[in-house]
Coordinates of C-alpha atoms and ligand atoms in Angstrom, one line a residue:
M1 CA -194.5 -54.6 64.5
K2 CA -193.1 -58.1 63.9
R3 CA -191.0 -57.8 60.9
I4 CA -189.5 -54.4 59.0
A5 CA -186.9 -54.0 56.3
V6 CA -184.0 -51.6 55.5
L7 CA -182.4 -50.4 52.4
T8 CA -179.5 -48.1 51.9
S9 CA -180.1 -45.8 48.8
G10 CA -177.9 -42.9 46.8
G11 CA -174.0 -42.4 47.1
D12 CA -172.7 -45.1 49.8
S13 CA -170.5 -43.9 52.9
P14 CA -168.7 -45.5 55.0
G15 CA -170.8 -46.6 58.0
M16 CA -173.6 -47.6 56.7
N17 CA -172.9 -51.4 57.3
A18 CA -172.6 -50.8 60.7
A19 CA -176.0 -48.9 60.4
I20 CA -177.4 -52.2 58.9
R21 CA -175.9 -54.0 61.6
A22 CA -177.2 -51.6 64.5
V23 CA -180.7 -51.5 63.0
V24 CA -180.5 -55.9 62.6
R25 CA -179.6 -56.2 66.5
K26 CA -181.6 -53.3 67.8
A27 CA -184.9 -55.0 66.1
N28 CA -183.8 -58.4 67.1
F29 CA -183.2 -57.3 70.5
H30 CA -187.1 -56.1 70.9
G31 CA -188.1 -59.6 69.0
V32 CA -188.5 -58.2 65.5
E33 CA -187.3 -59.5 62.1
V34 CA -185.1 -57.5 59.6
M35 CA -185.2 -58.0 55.8
G36 CA -182.4 -56.5 54.5
V37 CA -183.6 -55.0 50.8
Y38 CA -180.8 -55.4 47.9
H39 CA -180.0 -52.0 45.7
G40 CA -181.9 -49.6 47.3
Y41 CA -185.3 -48.7 46.3
E42 CA -184.9 -51.0 43.1
G43 CA -185.0 -54.2 45.1
F44 CA -187.9 -52.3 46.7
I45 CA -189.9 -52.4 44.1
D46 CA -188.9 -55.9 43.0
G47 CA -189.2 -57.4 46.5
K48 CA -185.5 -58.4 46.8
M49 CA -184.7 -58.9 49.5
E50 CA -183.7 -61.7 52.4
L51 CA -183.9 -62.0 56.2
L52 CA -181.1 -60.7 58.2
D53 CA -180.3 -62.9 61.3
L54 CA -177.9 -61.6 63.7
G55 CA -174.8 -63.8 62.4
S56 CA -175.6 -62.1 59.0
V57 CA -174.4 -58.8 60.0
G58 CA -171.6 -59.9 62.2
G59 CA -168.0 -58.8 60.8
I60 CA -169.1 -55.7 59.2
I61 CA -169.2 -52.7 61.5
Q62 CA -165.8 -52.3 60.0
R63 CA -166.3 -52.7 56.5
G64 CA -166.7 -49.7 53.9
G65 CA -169.3 -49.5 51.7
T66 CA -173.1 -51.0 52.1
K67 CA -173.5 -55.5 51.9
L68 CA -176.7 -54.3 50.6
F69 CA -175.4 -52.6 47.6
S70 CA -177.1 -49.3 47.1
S71 CA -178.4 -47.9 43.3
R72 CA -180.1 -44.8 42.3
C73 CA -183.4 -45.7 40.6
P74 CA -185.4 -42.7 39.4
Q75 CA -188.5 -44.5 38.3
F76 CA -189.0 -45.0 42.4
K77 CA -190.4 -41.0 41.9
E78 CA -193.4 -42.4 40.2
D79 CA -196.3 -43.4 41.9
E80 CA -197.0 -46.8 40.3
Y81 CA -193.8 -48.0 41.5
Q82 CA -193.5 -47.0 45.1
L83 CA -197.0 -48.7 45.1
Q84 CA -195.6 -51.9 43.5
G85 CA -193.2 -52.0 46.0
I86 CA -195.0 -51.7 49.0
K87 CA -197.4 -54.4 47.9
K88 CA -194.1 -56.8 47.4
M89 CA -193.2 -55.7 51.0
K90 CA -196.8 -56.2 52.7
E91 CA -197.3 -60.0 51.0
A92 CA -193.7 -60.6 52.9
G93 CA -195.0 -59.4 55.9
V94 CA -193.1 -56.4 55.7
E95 CA -194.5 -53.3 57.8
G96 CA -191.8 -50.8 58.4
L97 CA -188.9 -49.4 56.6
V98 CA -185.2 -48.0 57.7
V99 CA -183.5 -45.8 54.6
I100 CA -180.0 -45.3 55.2
G101 CA -179.3 -42.3 52.6
G102 CA -179.4 -39.3 51.7
D103 CA -182.0 -36.3 51.2
G104 CA -183.2 -38.0 48.1
S105 CA -183.6 -41.2 49.9
Y106 CA -185.7 -39.1 52.5
R107 CA -188.0 -38.3 49.5
G108 CA -188.3 -42.1 48.5
A109 CA -189.4 -42.3 52.4
L110 CA -191.5 -39.7 52.8
E111 CA -193.7 -41.2 50.0
L112 CA -194.2 -44.3 51.1
T113 CA -195.4 -43.1 54.5
K114 CA -197.9 -40.9 52.6
K115 CA -198.6 -43.9 50.8
G116 CA -199.4 -46.0 53.8
F117 CA -195.7 -47.5 54.4
P118 CA -194.3 -46.2 57.5
S119 CA -190.7 -45.1 56.9
V120 CA -187.8 -43.5 58.7
G121 CA -184.7 -42.1 57.4
V122 CA -181.3 -42.3 58.7
P123 CA -178.5 -39.8 57.5
G124 CA -175.7 -41.7 55.0
T125 CA -173.5 -39.2 53.4
I126 CA -170.1 -38.3 52.9
D127 CA -171.4 -34.7 52.3
N128 CA -173.0 -33.8 55.4
D129 CA -175.8 -31.9 54.1
I130 CA -178.8 -32.9 55.5
P131 CA -180.7 -30.3 57.3
G132 CA -181.7 -31.1 60.9
T133 CA -178.6 -33.4 61.7
E134 CA -175.0 -32.0 62.5
Y135 CA -173.7 -34.5 61.4
T136 CA -174.1 -37.7 58.7
I137 CA -172.9 -41.1 58.7
G138 CA -169.8 -41.1 56.6
F139 CA -168.7 -37.6 56.8
D140 CA -166.3 -38.1 59.5
T141 CA -164.3 -41.0 58.1
A142 CA -164.5 -38.9 54.3
L143 CA -163.2 -36.0 56.2
N144 CA -160.1 -38.0 57.4
T145 CA -159.3 -39.6 54.4
V146 CA -159.3 -36.0 52.4
V147 CA -157.1 -34.7 55.1
E148 CA -154.6 -37.7 54.7
S149 CA -154.3 -37.5 51.4
I150 CA -153.6 -33.7 51.8
D151 CA -151.1 -34.5 54.1
K152 CA -149.3 -36.6 51.5
I153 CA -149.7 -34.3 48.9
R154 CA -147.8 -31.3 51.2
D155 CA -145.3 -34.2 51.3
T156 CA -144.4 -33.4 48.3
A157 CA -145.5 -30.0 47.8
T158 CA -143.1 -28.9 50.1
S159 CA -140.2 -30.7 48.4
H160 CA -140.7 -29.5 45.0
E161 CA -141.8 -25.9 46.2
N162 CA -145.1 -26.3 44.6
S163 CA -148.5 -25.3 45.0
F164 CA -151.3 -27.5 44.6
I165 CA -155.0 -27.9 43.9
V166 CA -156.5 -30.4 45.5
E167 CA -160.7 -31.1 44.0
V168 CA -162.9 -32.9 47.0
M169 CA -166.9 -33.6 46.3
G170 CA -169.3 -31.5 47.4
R171 CA -171.5 -30.5 44.5
D172 CA -173.9 -28.1 46.9
A173 CA -172.7 -28.3 50.3
G174 CA -168.9 -27.2 51.3
D175 CA -168.5 -29.3 54.2
I176 CA -166.1 -31.7 53.3
A177 CA -163.7 -28.8 51.8
L178 CA -164.1 -26.8 54.9
W179 CA -163.2 -28.9 57.7
A180 CA -160.3 -30.6 55.9
G181 CA -159.0 -27.0 54.7
L182 CA -158.8 -25.9 58.2
A183 CA -157.6 -29.5 59.3
A184 CA -154.9 -29.3 56.7
G185 CA -154.1 -26.1 56.8
A186 CA -154.9 -25.2 53.3
E187 CA -154.1 -21.5 52.0
S188 CA -157.4 -21.1 50.1
I189 CA -161.0 -22.9 50.5
L190 CA -163.9 -22.7 47.8
I191 CA -167.1 -23.7 48.9
P192 CA -170.3 -23.5 47.3
E193 CA -171.7 -22.1 49.7
E194 CA -169.3 -18.7 49.4
E195 CA -168.4 -16.4 46.3
Y196 CA -164.9 -16.7 45.7
D197 CA -162.2 -13.9 45.9
I198 CA -159.5 -14.9 42.7
D199 CA -157.6 -11.7 43.6
D200 CA -157.4 -12.9 47.1
I201 CA -156.4 -16.8 46.5
I202 CA -153.7 -15.0 43.9
S203 CA -152.4 -12.9 46.7
R204 CA -152.2 -15.4 49.5
I205 CA -150.0 -17.9 47.2
Q206 CA -147.9 -15.0 46.6
H207 CA -147.6 -13.9 50.1
G208 CA -146.5 -16.9 51.0
I209 CA -144.1 -17.2 48.3
A210 CA -143.1 -13.7 49.5
R211 CA -142.4 -14.8 53.3
D212 CA -140.5 -18.3 51.8
K213 CA -143.1 -20.8 52.2
K214 CA -142.7 -24.3 50.5
H215 CA -145.9 -24.7 49.3
S216 CA -149.5 -23.6 48.9
I217 CA -152.6 -25.8 49.4
I218 CA -155.7 -24.6 47.6
I219 CA -159.2 -27.0 48.4
V220 CA -161.7 -26.6 46.0
A221 CA -165.0 -28.3 46.3
E222 CA -166.3 -29.9 43.1
G223 CA -169.8 -27.9 42.7
V224 CA -167.4 -24.3 42.7
M225 CA -165.5 -25.9 39.7
A226 CA -162.9 -28.3 38.8
G227 CA -159.7 -28.1 40.2
N228 CA -158.0 -28.1 36.8
E229 CA -160.5 -25.0 35.6
L230 CA -158.8 -23.3 38.8
A231 CA -155.2 -23.8 38.0
K232 CA -155.9 -22.5 34.4
I233 CA -157.1 -19.5 36.0
L234 CA -154.3 -19.0 37.8
K235 CA -152.1 -19.5 35.2
E236 CA -153.7 -17.1 32.9
K237 CA -154.6 -14.3 35.4
A238 CA -151.5 -14.3 37.6
D239 CA -148.8 -17.1 35.8
I240 CA -148.8 -19.4 38.9
T241 CA -148.3 -23.0 38.1
T242 CA -149.9 -25.2 40.3
R243 CA -150.6 -29.4 40.1
V244 CA -153.9 -30.2 40.3
S245 CA -155.3 -33.7 42.4
V246 CA -158.7 -34.7 42.3
L247 CA -159.4 -37.2 45.0
G248 CA -162.7 -38.5 43.7
H249 CA -164.5 -41.8 44.6
I250 CA -161.8 -42.7 47.3
Q251 CA -163.6 -40.2 49.9
R252 CA -166.2 -42.3 49.3
G253 CA -164.5 -45.7 50.6
G254 CA -163.1 -47.1 53.7
S255 CA -163.2 -48.4 57.1
P256 CA -165.5 -46.4 59.1
S257 CA -163.7 -44.5 61.8
A258 CA -164.6 -45.0 65.4
R259 CA -166.8 -41.8 65.3
D260 CA -169.1 -42.8 62.3
R261 CA -169.6 -46.5 63.7
V262 CA -170.8 -45.0 67.0
L263 CA -173.1 -42.7 64.8
A264 CA -174.2 -45.4 62.7
G265 CA -175.0 -47.1 66.4
L266 CA -177.0 -44.4 67.7
F267 CA -179.1 -43.8 64.4
G268 CA -179.8 -47.4 63.6
A269 CA -180.9 -48.0 66.9
K270 CA -183.1 -44.7 67.5
A271 CA -184.5 -45.3 64.0
V272 CA -185.4 -48.9 65.2
E273 CA -187.4 -47.4 68.5
V274 CA -189.0 -44.7 66.4
L275 CA -191.1 -47.5 64.1
L276 CA -191.7 -49.6 67.0
E277 CA -193.1 -46.5 68.5
G278 CA -195.5 -46.4 66.0
R279 CA -194.3 -43.4 64.5
S280 CA -192.9 -42.8 61.0
G281 CA -192.3 -40.1 58.3
R282 CA -189.4 -39.2 60.7
A283 CA -185.5 -38.6 60.3
V284 CA -183.1 -39.6 63.2
G285 CA -180.3 -36.7 63.7
I286 CA -177.9 -35.7 66.5
K287 CA -177.9 -31.9 67.7
N288 CA -176.2 -30.7 71.1
H289 CA -174.8 -34.3 71.4
Q290 CA -178.2 -35.4 71.6
V291 CA -179.9 -38.3 69.1
Y292 CA -183.5 -37.2 68.3
D293 CA -186.1 -37.8 65.3
Y294 CA -187.9 -34.8 63.4
D295 CA -190.1 -34.6 60.6
L296 CA -188.8 -36.1 57.6
E297 CA -189.9 -33.6 55.4
E298 CA -187.7 -30.4 57.3
A299 CA -185.0 -32.8 56.4
F300 CA -185.3 -31.6 52.9
S301 CA -187.6 -28.7 52.5
N302 CA -184.9 -26.6 54.6
K303 CA -181.1 -26.1 53.0
H304 CA -178.3 -27.2 55.0
K305 CA -176.3 -24.5 56.8
A306 CA -172.4 -25.0 56.4
D307 CA -171.0 -23.9 59.4
L308 CA -169.5 -21.0 57.9
S309 CA -167.6 -19.6 61.2
L310 CA -165.0 -22.3 60.2
Y311 CA -164.5 -20.3 56.7
T312 CA -163.8 -17.0 58.8
L313 CA -161.8 -18.6 61.3
S314 CA -159.5 -20.5 58.0
K315 CA -158.4 -17.2 56.3
E316 CA -157.2 -15.8 60.0
L317 CA -155.6 -18.9 60.3
S318 CA -153.7 -18.7 56.9
I319 CA -152.3 -15.5 56.4
Ligands
ADP401 P1 -178.9 -39.5 48.1 O1 -179.8 -39.9 48.6 O2 -177.6 -39.9 48.5 O3 -179.3 -37.9 48.2 P2 -180.3 -39.5 45.3 O4 -180.7 -38.1 45.6 O5 -179.5 -40.3 44.4 O6 -178.9 -39.7 46.4 O7 -181.6 -40.0 45.9 C1 -181.5 -41.4 46.2 C2 -182.9 -42.5 45.5 O8 -184.1 -42.1 45.8 C3 -183.0 -41.9 43.9 O9 -182.2 -42.7 42.9 C4 -184.5 -42.4 44.0 O10 -184.9 -43.8 44.0 C5 -185.0 -41.6 45.1 N1 -185.7 -40.5 45.4 C6 -185.5 -39.2 44.8 N2 -186.0 -38.2 44.9 C7 -187.1 -39.1 44.7 C8 -188.9 -38.4 45.3 N3 -188.6 -37.1 44.6 N4 -189.8 -39.2 45.6 C9 -189.3 -40.6 45.5 N5 -188.1 -41.1 45.5 C10 -187.1 -40.4 45.3
F6P402 O1 -173.8 -37.7 47.7 C1 -172.2 -38.4 47.4 C2 -171.5 -38.0 46.6 O2 -170.2 -38.5 47.0 C3 -171.7 -36.3 46.1 O3 -170.3 -35.8 47.0 C4 -171.0 -36.4 44.6 O4 -171.2 -35.1 44.2 C5 -171.7 -37.4 44.0 O5 -172.1 -38.6 45.4 C6 -170.9 -38.3 43.1 O6 -172.1 -39.0 42.6 P1 -171.5 -40.6 41.7 O7 -171.0 -41.4 42.2 O8 -172.7 -40.9 41.5 O9 -170.9 -39.7 40.8

């Protein structure tokens, strides 16, 4: 291959820029040019891209978001638009694609590969919910943002002897809630993967009050229910008054952590290697400290499994 392309798609995540940089630098190292496609698959369909040289990815390793912009592009699910994009790419001499995104974006990459356009997936999502990799780019940064926020909430919760509910992102995956709950010492954590027990949540708050604890923190993943809904249930069922903080999109922004930058470097470089070795329809991931590549289809045919031993441990540690 002499020229490849890179795009970012789906929800952005901190570290995507570092991954773009790694793709460009690694490819250039091997004498291969890289086109940056703008606005995810939208730009792919329209051929909206430009050459990324060494300098154009300078000064972005520390920046959140994505320099290439991202989008949700529903029409890309249709063959017609995929084929239109492939045509545009081939006309521009592009022979392969690195897709940085989540499992939805991976489906697009597989379709392209099946249609003869070699594509490789790099896991970029704060949700940490891609099967086949223990970590995704952006999870560590989002987790640290959540933990810093909870530490701040805890200060005011303690001062006013309040119970707080903190709603975090995670429609289908509880990783952010789980890890943040453990890191911040939350009394209860509600995740989509586990049935919650409202009586247990109530008794933990009441037990805390009885032993003169100054605050309680309950973390709820958005996929379980809204923080305000939980507040209403606690009020109605046990007359417990809580304050609610919805962290929202601040979780997706900010300068990537050192860990996410390193992961982005490893994954971006590996994706280029895979393409240059003439392989495609692959995703890159990390398992037991080893970066490797695996079948793209595995990444969305299987379901991500959160580490539920953390859930059990958090219950034991927050008595
Ligand atoms: P994420 O990649 O973060 O999971 P989405 O699920 O929104 O985010 O997917 C991002 C984009 O990937 C979609 O807007 C669409 O362009 C593309 N995509 C998703 N599913 C498919 C599919 N089945 N076939 C082709 N492209 C898809
Ligand atoms: O997939 C990343 C994510 O941040 C999820 O945690 C969240 O549910 C979703 O994206 C929010 O997406 P949007 O910004 O499109 O509402």
